[in-house]
Amino acid sequence: MIKGISLRQMQVNQTGTVVSVRARGELGRRIRDMGLIPGKDIRIQGRAPLKDPVSLRIMGGTLTLRNNEADYIFVEVH
Amino acid sequence: MAITIALAGNPNSGKTTLFNALTGARQHVGNYPGVTVEKKQGICTAENQIFDIVDLPGTYSLSAYSMEEVVARDFIVNEKPAMIVNIVDGSNLERNLYLTLQFMEMGANVCIALNMMDVAGKRGVTIDVEKLSLLLGLPVVPMVARTGKGRAQLLKTVADHVGSRPAPLKISYGRDIDDTLDEMEERIRSDHFLTDQYPCRWVALKYLENDAQVLEAGKAHFSEIHEWLSAVALKLSRHLETTLDTHPEGMIADQRYGFITSILKQGVISHTLDPNRLAWSDKIDKIVTHRFLGPLIMIGVLMGLYQFTFAYSEVPVAWFENFFTWLGDRADILFADGLLKSLVVSGIIDGVGGVLGFVPLIVFMFLGISFLEDSGYLARMAFMLDRVFRMFGLHGASVMAFIVSGGIAGGCAVPGVMATRTLKSPKERLATLLTVPFMNCGAKLPVYALLVAAFFTDHRAQVMLIITLISWVGALLVAKLLRSTVIKGPATPFVMELPPYRLPTFKGLAIHTWERTWQYIRKAGTVILGISIVLWAMMTFPQLDTQPVSNENAAGMHTPVAETMDPGAAALRHSIAGRMGMAMEKVTRYAGFDWQTNIALLGGFAAKEVVVSTLGTAYSLGEVDPEDSTSLAQRLKTADGWGPITAFSLILFTIFYSPCFVAVVCIVKESGSWKWGVFSMAFNTLLALSLSIVFYQTATWMMS
């Protein structure tokens, strides 16, 4: 059972806590290098004009990722 | 003896600003051998010592996935710098320390330059510097690189700590991983497995992290131990999978962050404001990346960049051109008529002048792009356009290169190719730099103008629009084709940072612009000189025997061909280029091109403007000014075999065929291999020829 919902399903301005990152290899490492790891709070900042990619706020910085990359990140919504 | 100091840190942490502040004008830029990652180096004298400062590429970690990471890691391992100055963004401490930790795990001698203390203060972040230094066991110097605050203290600290060799940091990764690491470390130590290069525990850690570079080195040197280590790593991986539903890689990263959090929580950092509150940078983003306003603003910014680069560089470009015209005139007077004069004037001065004439344009373009990049807007553009460009196997940041190359008619592929430097993903970057030459650069416009004026008088605007659309659609489709064949591979993850908006420093912009421009002058200049001499020779030799003018009877010695043409065209026909043009007619006639056109297209390899002037010579008009081609248009209208179909076939060919040599040289330099330069010449020309032939044959068949 996967806890939380995938980051893709989150709405703009919604906040939550990352519960798991299920990506491996290069993508998984990139995501972690940027500080997207379990336990961190995030807020969806906005989406690009074509709804993809998405930008989010974490640890005082702004990150962007594509929807198909957001699929690997699970978040417990506040 | 200079002491080597490496400067390392995350992108956007202020590394370049610190590097400039430390080295000033005493720096030079090159590439790391074999890769296109920039290598910046400079000298700094302080505390009676000479420091040789190497600016490592900006990275978030040392995981050996990107070129930047490999370069940074290899430098530390192989060159063993006396110290690593790790520049850390104080307003984003938690994530920045992730890289610091990896240096410490490698056993490097690290000193932290805690930058942007002013920004941190404004964000309500207070950092207990002494406590951080104590807990990490490293010297930490607070500073503001932009204003130079803390620079002296940093240099003193570096001088004091240079040469010490701390033991590699040992982090606990939890019981399972720690036990496995101990077991692996013991075997690595006793068998001296890669120990002359790396610390023992670090090698073990890399086996658990599945690090391609270390695994490969291990396999090559000691395959037996390599197999054993891989087996141990796999066993642990399975164990973690079943018990904790995770894998070593993820767990190691999480524990590293855990280690950082535990340090920061011991009173090192305190927030008086919510770190995730909306900063003014986010408020700007609400407008700048807005669904409807965002694209409009972006079009405005691009038009502005374009105006700045191409309109304002016009005057200085004209100065350079005038200078070379003047130089040509001087040479014209100085040298006696003959081959030497022709070589100096047509070969060397015109050829080198053609390259150096671009210099003001390059300066303006890099100034504009550096501004957009340093201010943080470029990242927003990539963010907004990524979805569209991804469909064609490109990256959001590709748009800049396309626009500069002539996406809005009138750019130049040379700065366009160089602009791909802002793309960090290698495959998308290669696909971009191979397709930008399809755009309508300023040199192709006279060719289009000539043909449209001669054959599509009533539909000028429509035809120009069609040309622009064809070049865009063509470039995107070719990018897609390349990305699904020769540059195959999945899209690079788009996980990237949107840095806060910042006002770029003038010094940073100036240094950035100058170093790029100088690279262009030096590298492109030398190759182009050689190529323009070769082209000159091809259009000059072998010569027609027209010497004995003084002898009245000599007139009878003219060849029949020469009698029907003016001497310039006859000489051109007789030259190597002319013979090639005629030989090529066997194929090109299917596209509607005669030998005169072929010579013009050959000339277009040097620079596309040459197409018009060479057509002029070949059709016996003598010198033709590319800007004013009405007489040539009249001439072509009535020439044999010419009509709207031929004209459009030639337009198609001009859009797609080989980039000019300056662009090819830049492609070679940016891709790091001659292979791609040759590829772009051969592939583009073949593509252009096929399209022209298909068009010409279909159109002629439909008209008949």
Short mmCIF file of C-alpha atoms in Angstrom, two decimals, chain A residues 13 22-27 29-35 37-38 40-41 43 45-55 57-66 68-69, chain B residues 60-61 63 65-66 69 92 94-95 98 123 209 241 245 247 249-250 253-254 257 261 275-278 282 286 291 383-384 386-388 390 491-498:
data_model
loop_
_atom_site.label_atom_id
_atom_site.label_comp_id
_atom_site.label_asym_id
_atom_site.label_seq_id
_atom_site.Cartn_x
_atom_site.Cartn_y
_atom_site.Cartn_z
CA ASN A 13 -1.31 26.20 -3.30
CA ARG A 22 9.80 5.82 -5.57
CA ALA A 23 12.12 6.83 -8.39
CA ARG A 24 15.47 5.14 -8.87
CA GLY A 25 18.54 5.66 -11.00
CA GLU A 26 19.28 9.07 -12.36
CA LEU A 27 15.84 10.53 -11.74
CA ARG A 29 19.12 10.70 -7.47
CA ARG A 30 18.31 14.08 -9.02
CA ILE A 31 15.15 14.34 -6.97
CA ARG A 32 17.03 13.58 -3.76
CA ASP A 33 19.97 15.82 -4.62
CA MET A 34 17.54 18.71 -4.82
CA GLY A 35 16.25 17.95 -1.33
CA ILE A 37 13.09 13.52 0.43
CA PRO A 38 10.61 11.98 2.87
CA LYS A 40 10.02 17.51 3.94
CA ASP A 41 7.10 19.91 3.64
CA ARG A 43 3.73 23.57 -1.30
CA GLN A 45 3.65 26.93 -6.21
CA GLY A 46 2.25 26.89 -9.73
CA ARG A 47 2.05 25.15 -13.04
CA ALA A 48 3.48 26.18 -16.40
CA PRO A 49 1.00 27.64 -18.91
CA LEU A 50 0.49 24.18 -20.45
CA LYS A 51 -0.10 22.61 -16.96
CA ASP A 52 3.27 20.90 -17.07
CA PRO A 53 5.89 21.17 -15.52
CA VAL A 54 4.95 22.01 -11.95
CA SER A 55 6.87 24.26 -9.56
CA ARG A 57 8.36 25.24 -2.73
CA ILE A 58 10.64 23.22 -0.49
CA MET A 59 13.17 24.19 2.20
CA GLY A 60 12.90 27.84 1.19
CA GLY A 61 13.72 27.19 -2.48
CA THR A 62 11.67 26.65 -5.63
CA LEU A 63 11.97 23.45 -7.65
CA THR A 64 10.37 22.41 -10.92
CA LEU A 65 9.65 18.96 -12.26
CA ARG A 66 7.55 17.38 -14.97
CA ASN A 68 5.63 12.26 -15.27
CA GLU A 69 8.42 12.81 -12.73
CA TYR B 60 24.20 19.57 -6.30
CA SER B 61 26.03 16.33 -5.60
CA SER B 63 26.99 11.25 -8.06
CA TYR B 65 25.60 11.17 -13.52
CA SER B 66 26.20 14.47 -15.23
CA GLU B 69 29.59 15.90 -11.38
CA ASN B 92 19.41 27.64 1.72
CA GLU B 94 20.07 22.50 4.41
CA ARG B 95 20.30 21.54 0.77
CA TYR B 98 24.38 17.91 1.07
CA ARG B 123 14.62 35.98 5.18
CA GLU B 209 24.88 3.61 -4.45
CA GLU B 241 13.40 -4.01 -0.36
CA ASP B 245 10.31 -1.22 1.02
CA HIS B 247 16.67 0.62 -1.61
CA GLU B 249 20.48 4.59 -2.76
CA GLY B 250 17.37 6.19 -1.36
CA ALA B 253 20.43 10.03 0.65
CA ASP B 254 17.77 10.18 3.36
CA TYR B 257 19.85 14.70 5.01
CA THR B 261 19.00 18.08 9.99
CA PRO B 275 10.89 29.76 5.28
CA ASN B 276 8.15 28.84 2.82
CA ARG B 277 6.34 32.17 2.97
CA LEU B 278 6.02 34.02 -0.31
CA ASP B 282 7.57 34.33 -5.78
CA LYS B 286 2.91 34.77 -10.01
CA ARG B 291 -0.97 31.18 -17.71
CA PHE B 383 9.82 26.13 -17.27
CA MET B 384 7.11 27.63 -19.48
CA ASP B 386 9.40 22.74 -21.70
CA ARG B 387 6.11 21.04 -22.52
CA VAL B 388 6.20 22.16 -26.18
CA ARG B 390 9.77 18.12 -25.05
CA ALA B 491 14.56 12.83 -21.76
CA THR B 492 16.84 14.25 -19.09
CA PRO B 493 14.87 14.81 -15.87
CA PHE B 494 13.53 18.34 -15.56
CA VAL B 495 14.14 18.46 -11.82
CA MET B 496 15.71 21.88 -11.58
CA GLU B 497 15.81 24.94 -9.44
CA LEU B 498 14.08 28.22 -10.16
#
